[in-house]
XYZ file of C-alpha atoms in Angstrom:
742
model
C 0.011 -0.022 -0.070
C 1.129 3.606 -0.525
C -0.347 6.895 0.728
C -1.338 9.762 -1.419
C 0.645 12.950 -0.851
C -1.733 15.060 -2.742
C -4.919 16.619 -1.038
C -7.852 18.173 -2.919
C -10.288 21.005 -2.007
C -13.943 20.182 -2.360
C -14.472 22.547 -5.036
C -11.443 21.569 -7.224
C -12.158 17.760 -6.761
C -15.826 17.743 -7.244
C -15.827 20.053 -10.292
C -12.762 18.502 -12.094
C -10.725 16.272 -9.937
C -7.881 18.454 -11.125
C -4.590 16.474 -11.672
C -0.928 17.622 -11.612
C 1.416 16.920 -14.539
C -1.343 17.186 -17.285
C -3.062 13.948 -16.687
C -6.657 13.253 -17.092
C -9.320 15.528 -15.302
C -12.444 13.489 -14.518
C -15.653 14.879 -13.201
C -17.042 13.658 -9.983
C -20.509 13.125 -11.447
C -18.932 10.230 -13.396
C -19.941 8.045 -10.258
C -23.584 8.476 -10.773
C -23.420 6.075 -13.763
C -21.343 3.244 -12.204
C -23.856 0.618 -12.037
C -23.154 -3.154 -11.647
C -23.210 -5.362 -14.679
C -23.606 -2.588 -17.149
C -23.167 -3.931 -20.701
C -21.293 -1.480 -22.845
C -23.029 -0.511 -25.935
C -21.650 -1.374 -29.463
C -22.292 2.178 -30.805
C -22.279 4.799 -27.892
C -23.109 7.723 -30.360
C -26.657 6.578 -30.166
C -26.931 6.780 -26.553
C -28.534 9.718 -24.607
C -25.463 11.468 -22.918
C -25.504 13.926 -20.026
C -22.680 16.417 -20.008
C -21.298 16.814 -16.582
C -18.371 19.173 -17.282
C -15.737 19.590 -19.926
C -14.123 16.279 -19.316
C -16.840 13.568 -18.712
C -20.053 12.473 -20.544
C -22.104 9.845 -18.917
C -24.661 7.725 -20.830
C -27.977 6.840 -19.061
C -27.052 3.143 -19.164
C -23.736 3.742 -17.347
C -21.379 4.082 -20.155
C -18.503 6.562 -19.239
C -16.556 8.725 -21.628
C -13.406 10.229 -20.351
C -11.857 12.969 -22.432
C -8.093 12.470 -22.635
C -6.209 15.906 -22.569
C -2.771 14.718 -23.841
C -1.774 14.499 -27.519
C -1.824 10.925 -28.877
C 1.158 10.217 -31.412
C 0.974 6.497 -31.263
C 2.693 6.189 -27.894
C -0.543 4.872 -26.199
C -1.261 7.349 -23.626
C -4.853 7.781 -24.764
C -5.241 4.243 -23.642
C -2.897 3.883 -20.603
C -3.659 7.133 -18.781
C -7.334 6.260 -18.260
C -6.283 2.925 -17.051
C -4.730 4.450 -14.063
C -7.869 6.277 -12.955
C -10.098 3.267 -13.611
C -7.825 1.078 -11.619
C -7.889 3.153 -8.372
C -11.574 4.139 -8.965
C -12.359 0.424 -9.190
C -14.630 0.488 -12.260
C -14.732 -2.009 -14.937
C -12.382 -1.071 -17.881
C -14.921 -2.279 -20.456
C -17.328 0.407 -19.171
C -14.785 3.305 -19.831
C -14.782 5.044 -23.215
C -11.875 7.565 -24.110
C -12.129 10.545 -26.437
C -9.518 13.186 -27.260
C -10.033 16.436 -25.175
C -9.309 19.782 -26.433
C -6.504 22.341 -25.133
C -7.678 23.501 -21.846
C -4.966 25.314 -20.095
C -7.229 26.212 -17.088
C -7.792 22.648 -16.016
C -4.776 20.813 -17.146
C -1.019 21.260 -17.122
C 1.655 19.605 -19.418
C -0.729 19.055 -22.086
C 1.838 17.932 -24.538
C 3.529 14.797 -26.041
C 7.296 14.781 -25.672
C 10.242 13.185 -23.711
C 8.332 9.958 -22.956
C 7.095 11.404 -19.740
C 3.193 11.311 -19.679
C 2.780 7.998 -17.801
C 5.886 8.759 -15.543
C 4.533 12.150 -14.538
C 0.955 11.079 -14.348
C 1.510 7.852 -12.377
C 0.608 9.118 -8.920
C -1.693 12.054 -9.622
C -3.983 9.936 -11.766
C -4.225 7.155 -9.315
C -4.735 9.441 -6.453
C -7.628 11.070 -8.049
C -9.430 7.770 -8.689
C -8.506 6.715 -5.050
C -9.887 9.896 -3.591
C -13.194 9.506 -5.391
C -13.425 5.861 -4.524
C -12.931 6.605 -0.764
C -15.484 9.419 -0.763
C -18.024 7.070 -2.146
C -17.125 4.391 0.454
C -17.385 6.970 3.197
C -20.951 7.937 1.914
C -21.990 4.275 1.738
C -20.718 3.622 5.148
C -22.540 6.525 6.698
C -25.849 5.156 5.194
C -25.135 1.714 6.638
C -23.857 3.052 10.015
C -20.709 1.061 9.631
C -17.058 2.033 9.691
C -15.628 2.646 6.187
C -12.883 0.068 6.739
C -15.531 -2.651 6.874
C -16.530 -1.722 3.185
C -14.987 -2.965 -0.084
C -15.431 -2.119 -3.755
C -15.282 -3.884 -7.030
C -16.315 -2.703 -10.492
C -18.338 0.155 -9.214
C -20.076 -1.675 -6.357
C -19.638 -1.243 -2.684
C -20.016 -3.970 -0.390
C -20.198 -4.223 3.417
C -19.302 -6.837 5.963
C -22.908 -8.226 5.845
C -22.777 -8.673 2.103
C -25.029 -5.736 1.467
C -24.249 -3.748 -1.741
C -24.668 -0.299 -3.083
C -23.676 0.989 -6.718
C -21.595 4.076 -6.810
C -24.648 5.864 -8.401
C -26.767 4.984 -5.294
C -24.579 7.118 -3.032
C -23.135 9.732 -5.303
C -25.014 12.669 -3.910
C -24.170 11.689 -0.346
C -20.527 11.522 -1.350
C -20.549 14.972 -2.529
C -21.313 16.159 0.887
C -18.598 14.247 2.802
C -15.237 15.630 3.596
C -12.558 15.126 0.955
C -10.250 12.693 2.523
C -6.538 13.195 3.050
C -3.896 10.584 2.725
C -5.857 8.088 0.644
C -4.559 4.707 0.325
C -3.585 3.598 -3.137
C -3.715 -0.025 -4.134
C -0.568 -2.305 -3.796
C 0.533 -3.761 -7.240
C -0.411 -7.213 -6.248
C -4.118 -5.873 -6.141
C -4.175 -4.326 -9.566
C -6.882 -5.426 -11.779
C -6.426 -3.238 -14.769
C -2.802 -2.041 -14.522
C -0.608 -4.701 -15.929
C -3.244 -6.327 -18.145
C -3.358 -5.993 -22.086
C -5.745 -3.370 -23.208
C -6.148 -2.784 -26.825
C -5.709 0.686 -28.223
C -8.969 2.651 -27.658
C -8.834 3.789 -31.266
C -7.929 0.601 -32.886
C -11.352 -0.227 -34.442
C -11.492 3.312 -36.005
C -7.860 3.048 -37.261
C -8.425 -0.301 -39.037
C -11.793 0.688 -40.445
C -10.601 4.076 -41.743
C -12.895 6.157 -39.467
C -12.049 9.902 -39.105
C -9.310 10.347 -36.292
C -6.387 12.201 -37.927
C -5.884 15.879 -39.044
C -6.103 14.905 -42.651
C -9.601 13.371 -41.971
C -10.880 16.735 -40.606
C -13.443 18.621 -42.676
C -15.650 21.687 -41.975
C -18.434 23.339 -43.903
C -17.111 25.783 -46.410
C -13.512 24.728 -46.014
C -10.900 25.333 -48.612
C -7.435 23.995 -49.021
C -4.050 25.584 -49.089
C -0.639 24.381 -50.291
C 2.518 26.705 -49.606
C 5.305 27.315 -51.907
C 8.315 27.695 -49.723
C 12.001 28.667 -50.443
C 13.698 25.881 -52.335
C 16.660 25.922 -50.031
C 17.639 27.185 -46.542
C 18.955 30.616 -46.913
C 16.785 31.616 -49.970
C 14.345 34.601 -49.874
C 11.435 35.320 -52.078
C 12.015 38.356 -54.344
C 8.989 38.048 -56.758
C 6.534 35.578 -58.205
C 4.163 35.162 -61.202
C 0.901 33.440 -60.423
C -0.838 33.864 -63.813
C -0.769 30.291 -64.852
C -1.699 29.097 -61.340
C -4.672 31.257 -60.999
C -6.018 29.862 -64.444
C -5.951 26.256 -63.273
C -9.236 24.241 -62.298
C -10.301 24.803 -58.692
C -7.958 27.584 -57.774
C -9.775 30.297 -55.796
C -6.777 32.646 -55.004
C -3.091 33.041 -54.677
C -1.704 35.050 -51.796
C 1.561 35.892 -49.958
C 2.285 35.203 -46.337
C 5.180 35.714 -44.111
C 4.941 39.044 -42.523
C 3.196 37.905 -39.343
C 5.204 34.636 -38.942
C 8.509 36.599 -39.543
C 7.586 39.236 -36.850
C 6.754 36.463 -34.469
C 9.958 34.871 -34.912
C 11.989 38.113 -34.625
C 10.348 38.766 -31.282
C 11.389 35.394 -30.004
C 7.706 34.299 -29.408
C 7.681 31.605 -32.158
C 11.151 30.212 -31.393
C 9.980 26.701 -32.276
C 9.411 27.584 -36.061
C 10.838 26.352 -39.182
C 12.678 29.519 -40.227
C 13.705 29.028 -43.910
C 15.486 32.256 -43.769
C 12.387 34.101 -42.696
C 11.272 34.489 -46.180
C 7.853 35.307 -47.524
C 5.977 32.330 -48.951
C 3.250 31.935 -51.713
C -0.036 30.246 -50.943
C -2.423 28.668 -53.378
C -6.038 28.548 -52.079
C -8.224 25.896 -53.980
C -11.183 23.826 -53.666
C -9.082 20.553 -53.013
C -5.751 19.441 -51.873
C -4.868 18.084 -55.328
C -5.839 21.262 -57.076
C -3.811 23.408 -54.701
C -0.761 21.208 -55.050
C -0.901 21.121 -58.798
C -1.260 24.934 -59.000
C 1.523 25.556 -56.715
C 3.842 23.825 -59.362
C 2.704 26.408 -61.886
C 3.807 29.336 -59.906
C 7.043 31.055 -61.250
C 9.012 32.315 -58.218
C 12.278 34.183 -58.139
C 14.424 33.483 -55.070
C 17.538 35.343 -53.961
C 20.303 34.475 -51.508
C 19.737 35.593 -47.945
C 21.707 33.862 -45.175
C 24.817 31.891 -46.420
C 23.874 28.620 -48.156
C 25.255 25.434 -46.610
C 26.340 22.071 -47.769
C 26.751 18.827 -45.783
C 30.336 18.805 -46.554
C 30.903 22.354 -45.271
C 29.070 21.555 -41.919
C 31.165 18.339 -41.620
C 34.331 20.204 -41.767
C 33.328 22.855 -39.346
C 31.990 20.342 -36.886
C 35.420 18.620 -36.860
C 37.091 21.877 -36.507
C 35.021 22.506 -33.367
C 36.141 19.202 -31.909
C 39.784 20.470 -32.335
C 39.219 24.014 -31.333
C 38.859 26.128 -28.124
C 35.034 26.785 -28.345
C 34.108 23.700 -26.417
C 32.040 24.325 -23.263
C 32.641 22.021 -20.220
C 29.309 20.440 -18.913
C 30.829 18.136 -16.426
C 34.407 17.694 -15.087
C 35.565 15.107 -12.540
C 39.147 14.707 -11.512
C 42.121 15.628 -13.901
C 41.716 13.987 -17.358
C 44.995 15.615 -18.518
C 47.101 14.059 -15.875
C 45.344 10.753 -16.249
C 46.027 10.771 -20.062
C 49.665 11.755 -19.410
C 50.176 8.706 -17.098
C 48.275 6.247 -19.263
C 49.585 2.906 -20.403
C 47.286 2.938 -23.343
C 44.948 5.633 -24.921
C 42.013 4.955 -27.367
C 40.439 7.870 -29.284
C 37.667 7.554 -31.910
C 35.396 10.066 -33.655
C 31.820 9.097 -34.557
C 29.746 10.856 -37.032
C 25.936 11.135 -37.651
C 23.972 12.661 -40.536
C 20.899 14.824 -40.565
C 17.744 12.797 -40.548
C 14.086 13.851 -41.413
C 11.118 12.720 -39.263
C 9.275 10.737 -42.024
C 5.845 11.092 -40.207
C 3.436 8.870 -42.232
C 0.846 11.623 -41.982
C 2.281 14.730 -43.539
C 1.949 18.070 -41.647
C -1.514 19.568 -41.857
C -3.703 21.845 -39.739
C -7.153 23.612 -39.972
C -7.933 27.188 -39.067
C -10.956 29.452 -39.052
C -10.457 32.850 -37.737
C -13.430 35.238 -36.986
C -13.920 38.302 -35.045
C -14.464 36.550 -31.684
C -12.769 33.119 -32.191
C -9.668 31.427 -33.529
C -10.657 27.897 -34.276
C -7.648 25.471 -34.609
C -7.884 21.789 -35.452
C -5.197 19.307 -36.099
C -2.144 17.073 -34.926
C 0.363 18.921 -32.943
C 2.537 17.677 -29.923
C 2.527 21.018 -28.177
C -0.983 22.484 -28.447
C -0.525 25.172 -25.535
C 2.658 26.591 -27.199
C 1.132 26.677 -30.537
C -2.092 28.369 -29.365
C -0.114 31.060 -27.383
C 2.015 31.820 -30.414
C -0.824 32.053 -32.685
C -2.647 34.566 -30.387
C 0.579 36.563 -30.154
C 1.108 36.547 -33.861
C -2.516 37.804 -34.609
C -2.584 40.247 -31.818
C -5.446 38.338 -30.033
C -6.220 37.169 -26.637
C -5.302 33.505 -26.054
C -8.577 32.975 -24.612
C -9.973 33.316 -27.928
C -8.193 30.313 -29.252
C -10.102 27.044 -29.422
C -7.730 24.389 -30.292
C -8.892 20.796 -30.916
C -6.319 17.978 -31.162
C -6.601 15.021 -33.521
C -4.641 11.702 -33.412
C -1.379 12.058 -35.159
C 0.000 9.833 -37.866
C 3.480 9.899 -36.361
C 5.234 12.815 -34.476
C 8.711 11.717 -33.444
C 9.418 15.379 -32.435
C 8.530 16.942 -35.693
C 5.079 18.067 -34.404
C 6.536 19.748 -31.309
C 7.302 22.715 -33.727
C 4.084 24.713 -34.701
C 5.225 26.138 -37.989
C 2.397 24.701 -40.001
C -0.062 25.960 -37.267
C 1.303 29.470 -37.739
C 1.119 29.279 -41.503
C -2.454 28.263 -41.555
C -3.436 30.914 -39.056
C -1.883 33.471 -41.088
C -3.493 32.163 -44.155
C -6.983 31.910 -42.503
C -6.488 35.569 -41.166
C -5.843 36.703 -44.596
C -8.739 35.129 -46.563
C -11.334 35.026 -43.867
C -12.400 31.531 -44.603
C -12.037 28.099 -42.951
C -9.051 26.513 -44.488
C -6.923 23.384 -44.192
C -3.132 23.496 -44.934
C -1.648 20.340 -46.203
C 1.931 19.420 -46.819
C 2.939 17.174 -49.660
C 5.590 14.578 -48.796
C 8.201 16.897 -50.658
C 7.142 19.711 -48.352
C 7.648 17.553 -45.436
C 11.317 16.609 -46.447
C 12.271 20.045 -47.692
C 10.765 22.338 -45.041
C 11.214 20.202 -41.960
C 13.070 20.359 -38.605
C 15.851 17.606 -38.867
C 17.771 15.625 -36.460
C 20.979 17.533 -36.293
C 24.321 16.277 -37.679
C 26.568 15.584 -34.644
C 30.061 14.498 -34.167
C 31.504 12.800 -31.077
C 35.057 12.277 -30.220
C 35.617 9.911 -27.272
C 38.911 9.253 -25.622
C 39.877 6.857 -22.848
C 42.959 6.284 -20.793
C 43.911 2.839 -19.502
C 46.312 2.357 -16.533
C 47.369 -0.935 -14.971
C 44.309 -2.594 -16.532
C 41.860 0.024 -15.413
C 39.993 2.818 -17.207
C 41.365 5.867 -15.473
C 39.926 8.765 -17.793
C 37.158 9.186 -20.181
C 36.616 12.329 -22.281
C 33.475 12.847 -24.515
C 33.475 15.869 -26.872
C 30.316 16.720 -28.868
C 29.968 19.137 -31.753
C 26.395 19.546 -32.811
C 24.547 21.673 -35.459
C 22.581 24.180 -33.502
C 23.727 22.945 -30.229
C 22.837 20.463 -27.594
C 19.311 20.862 -26.190
C 19.826 18.608 -23.147
C 22.084 18.885 -19.991
C 21.523 15.451 -18.876
C 23.703 13.544 -21.150
C 26.933 14.185 -19.156
C 25.292 12.376 -16.154
C 24.262 9.101 -18.054
C 26.577 6.234 -18.054
C 29.689 6.141 -17.646
C 29.428 9.154 -15.290
C 30.228 8.166 -11.877
C 32.135 5.057 -12.948
C 35.480 6.636 -13.882
C 37.252 9.019 -11.603
C 38.564 11.351 -14.269
C 35.582 12.183 -16.515
C 34.991 15.256 -18.647
C 32.086 16.138 -21.137
C 32.660 19.068 -23.533
C 30.247 20.419 -26.139
C 30.268 22.916 -28.958
C 27.664 24.550 -30.963
C 27.725 25.215 -34.741
C 24.947 27.528 -35.700
C 23.203 26.702 -39.055
C 20.293 28.141 -41.013
C 19.109 24.653 -41.449
C 16.429 24.127 -38.939
C 17.001 21.241 -36.476
C 15.104 19.965 -33.478
C 14.175 17.059 -31.460
C 14.078 13.561 -33.189
C 13.010 10.480 -31.380
C 15.228 10.051 -28.315
C 17.083 13.423 -28.950
C 20.828 13.206 -29.043
C 20.856 9.797 -27.290
C 19.641 8.253 -30.590
C 23.196 8.690 -31.845
C 25.223 9.002 -28.702
C 24.306 5.550 -27.535
C 25.821 4.134 -30.898
C 28.982 6.121 -30.330
C 29.604 5.212 -26.663
C 28.476 1.656 -26.901
C 30.722 1.042 -29.975
C 33.607 2.746 -28.175
C 33.253 0.460 -25.084
C 33.382 -2.558 -27.222
C 36.533 -1.407 -28.897
C 37.926 -0.431 -25.422
C 37.351 -3.946 -24.184
C 39.302 -5.237 -27.117
C 42.141 -2.777 -26.536
C 42.361 -3.824 -22.871
C 42.049 -7.523 -23.660
C 38.943 -7.976 -21.455
C 35.441 -9.256 -21.856
C 33.196 -6.450 -23.345
C 30.179 -7.311 -21.010
C 32.477 -7.693 -17.981
C 34.016 -4.253 -18.661
C 30.580 -2.593 -18.384
C 29.742 -4.587 -15.372
C 32.969 -3.686 -13.558
C 32.526 -0.083 -14.260
C 29.010 -0.171 -12.851
C 30.401 -1.565 -9.692
C 32.217 1.634 -9.091
C 29.097 3.738 -9.481
C 27.104 1.665 -6.806
C 26.350 3.509 -3.717
C 27.284 6.825 -5.246
C 25.896 9.906 -3.548
C 26.429 12.151 -6.616
C 22.903 13.662 -7.138
C 23.910 14.463 -10.756
C 23.930 10.773 -11.861
C 20.657 9.968 -13.741
C 20.954 6.183 -14.044
C 20.714 3.330 -11.595
C 23.836 1.093 -11.754
C 21.788 -1.855 -10.137
C 19.053 -1.528 -12.715
C 21.568 -1.174 -15.461
C 23.377 -4.206 -14.202
C 20.233 -6.209 -14.155
C 19.143 -5.511 -17.664
C 22.686 -6.438 -18.966
C 22.691 -9.808 -17.118
C 19.154 -10.435 -18.322
C 20.044 -9.784 -21.955
C 23.047 -12.001 -21.807
C 20.895 -14.800 -20.552
C 17.842 -14.346 -22.656
C 19.802 -13.744 -25.935
C 21.910 -16.856 -25.526
C 25.041 -14.605 -25.520
C 28.087 -16.448 -26.657
C 26.121 -19.789 -27.286
C 24.932 -19.253 -30.680
C 25.636 -21.653 -33.636
C 28.401 -21.055 -35.978
C 27.340 -18.439 -38.673
C 25.462 -16.209 -36.013
C 27.218 -13.209 -34.865
C 26.167 -11.156 -31.845
C 26.595 -7.505 -30.732
C 25.710 -6.008 -27.331
C 24.719 -2.477 -26.192
C 23.182 -1.184 -22.935
C 21.834 2.358 -22.367
C 19.852 4.528 -20.110
C 17.651 7.330 -21.393
C 14.155 8.843 -20.641
C 14.447 7.289 -17.196
C 14.532 3.713 -18.418
C 17.305 1.080 -18.597
C 17.675 -1.052 -21.793
C 20.056 -3.784 -23.029
C 19.882 -5.175 -26.509
C 21.668 -7.942 -28.276
C 21.500 -7.951 -31.971
C 21.940 -11.258 -33.965
C 23.599 -10.990 -37.568
C 23.972 -13.805 -40.127
C 25.631 -13.840 -43.562
C 23.597 -14.027 -46.605
C 25.359 -14.101 -50.042
C 28.488 -12.903 -48.240
C 26.722 -9.899 -46.629
C 25.641 -9.387 -43.060
C 21.821 -9.328 -42.337
C 20.305 -8.436 -38.947
C 18.074 -11.381 -38.112
C 17.014 -10.774 -34.503
C 17.230 -8.262 -31.637
C 16.735 -9.350 -28.052
C 15.572 -6.359 -26.061
C 15.459 -6.269 -22.204
C 13.722 -3.337 -20.638
C 13.368 -1.949 -16.977
C 10.665 0.793 -17.219
C 9.197 0.068 -13.785
C 5.596 -1.106 -13.558
C 4.075 -1.675 -16.935
C 0.637 -0.138 -17.134
C -0.403 -1.790 -20.571
C 1.956 -4.617 -21.537
C 0.407 -4.876 -25.067
C 1.095 -1.185 -25.797
C 4.454 -1.501 -24.146
C 5.665 -4.196 -26.546
C 4.480 -2.141 -29.433
C 6.575 0.705 -28.237
C 9.590 -1.355 -27.607
C 9.439 -3.201 -30.866
C 8.767 0.009 -32.841
C 11.662 1.697 -31.158
C 14.221 -1.155 -32.030
C 13.160 -1.362 -35.666
C 13.398 2.407 -35.828
C 16.762 2.288 -34.435
C 18.028 -0.476 -36.614
C 16.444 0.970 -39.785
C 17.944 4.479 -39.394
C 21.434 3.158 -38.298
C 21.547 1.054 -41.296
C 20.063 3.303 -44.033
C 19.007 6.762 -42.898
C 20.789 9.873 -44.234
C 19.778 13.232 -45.495
C 22.256 15.554 -47.266
C 22.185 19.155 -48.177
C 23.724 21.007 -51.221
C 23.695 24.651 -50.983
C 20.980 24.527 -48.409
C 18.859 22.189 -50.276
C 17.837 18.681 -49.103
C 18.941 15.994 -51.591
C 16.128 13.741 -50.856
C 12.545 14.865 -51.316
C 10.507 11.558 -51.155
C 10.937 7.823 -50.531
C 12.209 7.127 -54.037
C 15.459 8.690 -52.876
C 15.279 8.477 -49.042
C 16.130 5.010 -47.752
C 13.877 3.661 -44.931
C 14.031 0.068 -43.510
C 11.720 -2.226 -45.560
C 9.343 -5.041 -44.411
C 11.738 -7.852 -45.527
C 14.653 -6.174 -43.655
C 12.874 -5.901 -40.302
C 14.492 -8.192 -37.728
C 12.557 -10.321 -35.238
C 12.411 -8.480 -31.835
C 12.223 -10.573 -28.667
C 11.096 -8.451 -25.693
C 11.732 -9.135 -21.924
C 10.233 -6.747 -19.513
C 12.018 -6.636 -16.058
C 9.210 -7.282 -13.330
C 9.334 -4.846 -10.305
C 7.023 -2.518 -8.284
C 8.807 0.679 -9.179
C 6.939 3.592 -10.672
C 6.768 3.578 -14.471
C 9.319 5.402 -16.506
C 9.620 6.359 -20.243
C 8.989 3.809 -22.964
C 8.322 5.675 -26.224
C 12.017 6.356 -26.956
C 14.514 4.365 -24.920
C 14.735 1.220 -27.000
C 15.807 3.159 -30.079
C 19.332 4.355 -29.080
C 21.091 1.053 -28.135
C 19.629 -0.661 -31.350
C 22.264 0.950 -33.692
C 25.041 0.124 -31.256
C 24.065 -3.431 -30.842
C 23.859 -3.810 -34.705
C 27.378 -2.127 -35.218
C 28.974 -4.418 -32.657
C 27.396 -7.422 -34.417
C 28.683 -6.139 -37.666
C 32.158 -6.003 -36.239
C 31.845 -9.736 -35.088
C 30.672 -10.765 -38.619
C 32.952 -8.668 -40.823
C 35.884 -7.617 -38.592
C 35.306 -4.010 -39.465
C 34.287 -1.268 -37.122
C 31.753 1.327 -38.060
C 32.224 4.968 -36.834
C 29.617 6.542 -39.118
C 26.023 6.108 -39.949
C 24.252 4.935 -41.999
C 26.244 1.556 -42.176
C 25.201 0.777 -45.658
C 26.842 3.878 -46.976
C 30.153 2.073 -46.383
C 29.780 -1.045 -48.531
C 33.432 -1.844 -48.295
C 33.039 -2.314 -44.520
C 29.991 -4.528 -44.993
C 31.823 -7.201 -46.985
C 33.201 -10.166 -45.132
C 36.950 -10.387 -45.827
C 37.989 -13.495 -47.944
C 39.715 -16.213 -46.031
C 43.294 -16.705 -47.236
C 44.084 -19.546 -49.422
C 46.296 -22.071 -47.455
C 48.653 -24.324 -49.494
């Protein structure tokens, strides 16, 4: 059992059961409908609903609809977060229906999707809300019976006393509203969970597989027109003039306008800092009766672009990043001991440089958004990971009160960090404000690839000293396009394991827009560090697994509050991965690579199996062990784990976006390489069972995947990879011919 540390005032609890951390808000009147043995309807749209508040609708037969405030990008929070409330409330999960809520900054906090934090931060507040409501209902029932509340129990919306008498939640809800809001409510022990830890299918799955409207691209409104934007052909270009004569003559075209003044001002004022800049150029917009007509007419516009900020190439940025690693502009983020002294006294020194390319986000659903702006309302609808930020920026851009913004979130066909940035929302808002009509902006795939935010190109240089068989110094240098957004990386493994330890970073400012990409920065750093540790073990002549375990021993019991990971939990996933993967026990022809990593509060170890086919290595299987604490929805968790592994393998093997004079060299999937179905390895998942609070899961399995594959490729080919994507270096993928003896 655990005790709640959150208390509720009567007004806040009965009105909304307000939660910290942006979790679900659930109206107290929900309980009037909790009746025993209620059969959920097949089509709840035909029921007579009563609106109790902004978050809950109750049907007269007891069906409950909970509005989920957090954006859903496929990470499963729209299913998992309501499970937490239903667990402690003690209602049947099959009587709960979930719908996407709107942006509501008055009643919710952290109403966003990012950082794999939704379940972690909502774990206690969501459960405490359910438990507090349940206890109030029990207290009311006990008062009616004249017994002590401790003599009562609940199950699926029914309260039972010691005599076996029962009352439904709905029978006592009015009395419950008059009792004191209890403090220090008792939460269920994990052994008593009925919903948490059981498989629950995605609440939207039936609509997804039958093509029902859920996504931004599905949204339609009466009188709606469509917009397609002609943006600069390269980062650093600015619009000088354009001829729209041919475009206006095409079928379905309603108008051609220019935008950019309001967005550019927003950016200059620093209020829209999460925008795609593209040199702050004006843009040309085609307004048409359909998406296709708008897209085709855009191709007919004759625009003249001139140079603004300096144009860049991938080669130029590569050189500048390497120069930064050698230069004096590095900023120290953590420094333990004296690395210079340790390197000077070393028996052996190993130094390697690792290089990663830009990557686009490749969301299956291209960017899109709807806007209708009238004198008294700004109506926005679409897929965005940061709805509050977008709404505030739009209000600032248009000189309106943010209270006038009504933003509805749709399910997203992928986000991966791209939809953290509201450039497409600002564009459609400026368009709607100009044309005074409801309008939907739709990107083409080419728009998505050319006008995106990209994973930044990064270079890492890692150097280690060995003295008397021990690792005595470790230095990590990072040079990143547009800088490192996160300050936690210096406190991940091997921080705390090596006496002399230093992390330095440098920032190369680029006009190419970069931003968060699934598991920001760690998505490549894990490959660099875990590849390095394998090579370091070879240099030292020790077992690669044992090297990691020995280092972790030195971090155990540390009082360093900066250290983010748990040495004990990391050790456990490593040992479990060794056992479950059959490490070192595979038949001839199977080559294995190992990696372990901590990020987004979770510990992961992975083993990749590679086999040779026609003389080339092929990734056949990845064994993945995850410690993410209590798993709320195992079915959803496995989906996230497998997706992260496949994403990590695919981008490490194939993903790369290059630039020439500021222009992306891939515009669609005919030239941009993604992993294909036949290349997807089998993923075997093992979840560490414990009773610790849940941690992140949408991102942590991606970073170690590339490292595990790289280390397996080394075992198969004898060649080390220091750059991604691996297939860019076919000479390293080839297995050296065996010498002819004779």
